[in-house]
mmCIF file of C-alpha atoms in Angstrom:
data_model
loop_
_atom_site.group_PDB
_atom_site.id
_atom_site.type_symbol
_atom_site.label_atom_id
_atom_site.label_comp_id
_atom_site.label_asym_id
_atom_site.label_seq_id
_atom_site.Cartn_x
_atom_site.Cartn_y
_atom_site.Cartn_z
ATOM 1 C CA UNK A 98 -0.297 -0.670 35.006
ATOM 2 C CA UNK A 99 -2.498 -3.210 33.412
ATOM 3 C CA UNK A 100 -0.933 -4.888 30.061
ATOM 4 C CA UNK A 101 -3.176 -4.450 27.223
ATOM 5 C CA UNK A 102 -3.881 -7.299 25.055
ATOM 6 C CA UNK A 103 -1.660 -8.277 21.909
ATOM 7 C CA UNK A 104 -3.779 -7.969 18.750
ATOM 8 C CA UNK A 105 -3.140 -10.894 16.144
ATOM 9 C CA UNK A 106 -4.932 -8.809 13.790
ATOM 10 C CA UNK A 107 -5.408 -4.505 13.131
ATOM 11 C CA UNK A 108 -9.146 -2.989 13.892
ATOM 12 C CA UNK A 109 -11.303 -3.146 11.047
ATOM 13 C CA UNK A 110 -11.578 -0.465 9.191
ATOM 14 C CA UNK A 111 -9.522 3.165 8.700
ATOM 15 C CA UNK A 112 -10.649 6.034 11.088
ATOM 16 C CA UNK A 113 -10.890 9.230 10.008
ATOM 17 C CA UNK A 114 -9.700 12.531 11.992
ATOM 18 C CA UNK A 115 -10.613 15.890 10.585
ATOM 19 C CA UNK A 116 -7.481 17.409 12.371
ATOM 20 C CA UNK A 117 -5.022 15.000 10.409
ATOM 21 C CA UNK A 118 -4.123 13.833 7.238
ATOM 22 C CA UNK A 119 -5.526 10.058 6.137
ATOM 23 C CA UNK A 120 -2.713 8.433 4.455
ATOM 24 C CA UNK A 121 -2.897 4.552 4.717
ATOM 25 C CA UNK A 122 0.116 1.867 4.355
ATOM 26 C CA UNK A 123 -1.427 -1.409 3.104
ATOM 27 C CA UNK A 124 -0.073 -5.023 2.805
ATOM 28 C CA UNK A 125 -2.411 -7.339 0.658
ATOM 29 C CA UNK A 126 -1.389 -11.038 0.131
ATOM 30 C CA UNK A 127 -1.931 -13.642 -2.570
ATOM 31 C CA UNK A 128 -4.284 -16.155 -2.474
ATOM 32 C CA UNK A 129 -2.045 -19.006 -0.183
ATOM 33 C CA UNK A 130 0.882 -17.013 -0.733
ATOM 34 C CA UNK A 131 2.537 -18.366 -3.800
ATOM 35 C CA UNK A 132 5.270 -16.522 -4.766
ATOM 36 C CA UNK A 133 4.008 -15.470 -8.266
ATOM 37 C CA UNK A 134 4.087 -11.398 -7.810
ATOM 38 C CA UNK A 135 7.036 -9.928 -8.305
ATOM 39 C CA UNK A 136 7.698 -9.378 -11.919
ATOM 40 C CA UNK A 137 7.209 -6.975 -14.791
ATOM 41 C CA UNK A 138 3.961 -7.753 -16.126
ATOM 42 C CA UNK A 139 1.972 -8.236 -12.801
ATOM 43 C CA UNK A 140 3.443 -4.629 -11.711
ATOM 44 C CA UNK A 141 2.451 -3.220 -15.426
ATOM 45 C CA UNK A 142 -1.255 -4.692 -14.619
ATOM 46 C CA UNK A 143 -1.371 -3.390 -10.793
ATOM 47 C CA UNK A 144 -0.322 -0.089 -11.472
ATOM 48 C CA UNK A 145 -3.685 -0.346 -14.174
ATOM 49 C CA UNK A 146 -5.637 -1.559 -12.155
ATOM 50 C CA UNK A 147 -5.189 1.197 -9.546
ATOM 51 C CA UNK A 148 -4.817 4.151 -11.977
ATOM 52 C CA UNK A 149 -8.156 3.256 -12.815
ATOM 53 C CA UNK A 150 -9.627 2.418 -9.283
ATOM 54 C CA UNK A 151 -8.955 6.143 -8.719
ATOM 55 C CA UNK A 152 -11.652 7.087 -5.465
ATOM 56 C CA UNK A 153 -7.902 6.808 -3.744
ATOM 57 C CA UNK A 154 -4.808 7.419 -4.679
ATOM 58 C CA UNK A 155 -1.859 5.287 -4.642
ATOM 59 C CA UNK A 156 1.783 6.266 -3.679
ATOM 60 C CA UNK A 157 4.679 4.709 -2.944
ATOM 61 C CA UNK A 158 4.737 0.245 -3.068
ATOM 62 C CA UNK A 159 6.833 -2.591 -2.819
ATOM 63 C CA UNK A 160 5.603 -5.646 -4.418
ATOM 64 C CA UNK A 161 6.905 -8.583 -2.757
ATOM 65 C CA UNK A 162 6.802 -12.288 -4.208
ATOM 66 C CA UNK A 163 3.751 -12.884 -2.141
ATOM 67 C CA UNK A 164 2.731 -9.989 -0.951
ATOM 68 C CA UNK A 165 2.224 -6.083 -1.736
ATOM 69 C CA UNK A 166 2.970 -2.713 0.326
ATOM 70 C CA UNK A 167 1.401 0.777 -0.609
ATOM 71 C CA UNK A 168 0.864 3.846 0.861
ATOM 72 C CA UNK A 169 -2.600 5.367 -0.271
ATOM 73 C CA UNK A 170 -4.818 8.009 0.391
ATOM 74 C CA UNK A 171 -8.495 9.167 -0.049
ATOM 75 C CA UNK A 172 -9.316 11.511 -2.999
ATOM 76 C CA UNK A 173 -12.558 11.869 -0.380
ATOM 77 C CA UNK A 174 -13.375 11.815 2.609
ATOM 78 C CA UNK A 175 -16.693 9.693 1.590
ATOM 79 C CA UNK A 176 -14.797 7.056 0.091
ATOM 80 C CA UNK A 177 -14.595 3.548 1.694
ATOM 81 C CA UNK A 178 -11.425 2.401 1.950
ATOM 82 C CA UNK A 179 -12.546 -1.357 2.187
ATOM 83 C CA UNK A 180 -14.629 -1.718 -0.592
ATOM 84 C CA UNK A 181 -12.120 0.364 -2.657
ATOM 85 C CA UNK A 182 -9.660 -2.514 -1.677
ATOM 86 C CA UNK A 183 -11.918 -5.253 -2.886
ATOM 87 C CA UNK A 184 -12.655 -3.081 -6.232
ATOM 88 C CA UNK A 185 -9.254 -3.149 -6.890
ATOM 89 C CA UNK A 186 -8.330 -6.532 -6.224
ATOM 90 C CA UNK A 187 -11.163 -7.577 -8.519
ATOM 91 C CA UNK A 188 -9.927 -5.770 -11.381
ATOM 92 C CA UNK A 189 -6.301 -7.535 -10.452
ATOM 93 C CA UNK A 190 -8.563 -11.051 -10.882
ATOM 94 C CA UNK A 191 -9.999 -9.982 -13.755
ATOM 95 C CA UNK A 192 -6.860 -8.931 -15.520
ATOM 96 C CA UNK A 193 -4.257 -11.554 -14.557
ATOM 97 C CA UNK A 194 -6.018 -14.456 -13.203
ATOM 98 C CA UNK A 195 -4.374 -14.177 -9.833
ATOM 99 C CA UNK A 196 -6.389 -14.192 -6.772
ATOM 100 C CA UNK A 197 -5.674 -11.923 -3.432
ATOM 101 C CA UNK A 198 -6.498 -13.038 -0.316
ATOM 102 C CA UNK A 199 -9.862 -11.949 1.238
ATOM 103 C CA UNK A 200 -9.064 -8.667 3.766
ATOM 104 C CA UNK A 201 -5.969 -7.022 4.249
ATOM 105 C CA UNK A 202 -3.262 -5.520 6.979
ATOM 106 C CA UNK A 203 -3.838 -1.976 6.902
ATOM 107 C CA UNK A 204 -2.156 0.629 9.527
ATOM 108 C CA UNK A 205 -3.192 4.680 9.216
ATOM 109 C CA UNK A 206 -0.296 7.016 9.501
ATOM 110 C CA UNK A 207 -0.335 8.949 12.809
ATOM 111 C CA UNK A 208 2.310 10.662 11.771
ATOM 112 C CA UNK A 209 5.523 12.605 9.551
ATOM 113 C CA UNK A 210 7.666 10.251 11.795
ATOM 114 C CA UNK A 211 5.466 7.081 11.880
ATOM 115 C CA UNK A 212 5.300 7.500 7.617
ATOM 116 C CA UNK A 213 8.774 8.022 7.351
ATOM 117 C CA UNK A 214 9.378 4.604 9.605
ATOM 118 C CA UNK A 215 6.579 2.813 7.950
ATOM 119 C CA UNK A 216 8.506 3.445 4.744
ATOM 120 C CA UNK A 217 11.860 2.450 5.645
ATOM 121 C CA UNK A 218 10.423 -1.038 6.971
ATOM 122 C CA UNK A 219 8.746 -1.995 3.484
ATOM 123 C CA UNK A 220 11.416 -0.290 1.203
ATOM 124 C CA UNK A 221 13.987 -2.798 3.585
ATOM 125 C CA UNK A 222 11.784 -5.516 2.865
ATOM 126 C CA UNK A 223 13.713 -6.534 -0.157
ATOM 127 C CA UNK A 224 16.878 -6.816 1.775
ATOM 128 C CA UNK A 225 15.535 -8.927 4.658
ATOM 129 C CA UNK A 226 14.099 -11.672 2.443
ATOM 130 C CA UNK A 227 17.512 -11.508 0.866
ATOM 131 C CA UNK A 228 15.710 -11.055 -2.775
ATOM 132 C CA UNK A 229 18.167 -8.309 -3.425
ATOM 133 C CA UNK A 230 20.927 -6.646 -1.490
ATOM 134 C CA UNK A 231 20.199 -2.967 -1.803
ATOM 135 C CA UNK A 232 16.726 -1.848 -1.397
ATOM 136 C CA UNK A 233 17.100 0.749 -4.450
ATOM 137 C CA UNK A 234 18.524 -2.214 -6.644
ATOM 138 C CA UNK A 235 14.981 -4.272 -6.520
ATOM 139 C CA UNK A 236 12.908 -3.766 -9.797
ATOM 140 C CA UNK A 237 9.121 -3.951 -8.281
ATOM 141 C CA UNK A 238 8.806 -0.869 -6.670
ATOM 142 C CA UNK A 239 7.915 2.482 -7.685
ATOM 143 C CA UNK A 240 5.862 5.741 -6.416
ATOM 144 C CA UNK A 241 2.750 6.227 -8.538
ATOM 145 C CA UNK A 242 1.871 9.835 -6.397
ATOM 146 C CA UNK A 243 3.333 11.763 -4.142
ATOM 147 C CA UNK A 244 1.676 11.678 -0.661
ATOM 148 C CA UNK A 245 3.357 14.451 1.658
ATOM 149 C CA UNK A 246 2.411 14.452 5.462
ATOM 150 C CA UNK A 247 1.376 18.701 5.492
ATOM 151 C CA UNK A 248 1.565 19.761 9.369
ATOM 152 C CA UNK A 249 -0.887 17.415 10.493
ATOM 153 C CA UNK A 250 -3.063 18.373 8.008
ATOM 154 C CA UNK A 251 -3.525 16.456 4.838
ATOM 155 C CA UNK A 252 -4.436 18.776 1.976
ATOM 156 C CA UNK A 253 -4.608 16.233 -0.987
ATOM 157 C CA UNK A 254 -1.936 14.663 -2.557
ATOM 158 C CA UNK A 255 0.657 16.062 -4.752
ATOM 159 C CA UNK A 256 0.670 14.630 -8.079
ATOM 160 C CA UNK A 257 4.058 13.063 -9.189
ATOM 161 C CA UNK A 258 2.850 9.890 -11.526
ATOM 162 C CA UNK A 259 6.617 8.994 -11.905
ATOM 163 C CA UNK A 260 7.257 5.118 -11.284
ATOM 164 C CA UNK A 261 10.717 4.440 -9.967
ATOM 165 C CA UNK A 262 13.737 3.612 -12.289
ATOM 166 C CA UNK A 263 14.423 -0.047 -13.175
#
């Protein structure tokens, strides 16, 4: 069997499949990856920012130091994902003065069992940077709506709009 080659970097761009549901993890880095994120007034202005950059919605995130992790999905399926991403991070600019990095590391969902592993990894991230010891104790996190994987089906996500406990 031939080995297939490692990528360095994801395919551009999310694919959409009419027989599942589009729900997209995301990790988005600061401009040369100072660690200025992770605190109370940068969250306060992200979750803004993407209340009001609303052609997808955003669930679950850890905001790291450097970086960000979210789960999102489409409130269309005519919506770009990419330039959604850079409307966002523009607002972010705009509002704080810090810069993102151009592009992002985005991964769709292929399934209950892939979401459920993809959020275990970036709820754990916490612990393995040894920022905090408990993945439940650290304070930038939250879930602004509920995505739910529906039996390979995605029929819009449920509403929740309840941010994690501090």
């Amino acid at each position: 069997m031939a080995k297939l080659p490692h990528r360095r970097r994801p395919a551009r761009g999310v694919s959409w499949r009419d027989d599942q549901p589009t729900i997209i993890l995301d990790t988005v880095c600061v401009r040369d990856r100072r660690p200025i994120l992770a605190n109370e007034a940068f969250m306060e202005s992200l979750v803004e920012c993407w209340e009001e950059a609303d052609r997808f919605l955003v669930g679950r995130f850890v905001i790291m130091p450097d970086h960000i992790h979210y789960f999102c999905a489409p409130t269309s399926a005519e919506h770009d994902f990419t330039r959604w991403v850079m409307f966002w991070k523009s607002l972010v600019t705009r509002r704080t003065g810090i810069r993102m990095q151009s592009g992002e590391w985005d991964t769709r969902i292929r399934s209950e069992s892939h979401y459920a592993d993809r959020w275990e990894y970036v709820r754990w991230n916490p612990v393995r940077k040894a920022l905090v010891n408990d993945p439940d104790a650290w304070p930038f996190q939250g879930e602004m709506h509920r995505i739910v994987w529906n039996s390979g089906r995605w029929s819009g996500p449920v509403e929740a709009r309840q941010r994690r406990p501090r």
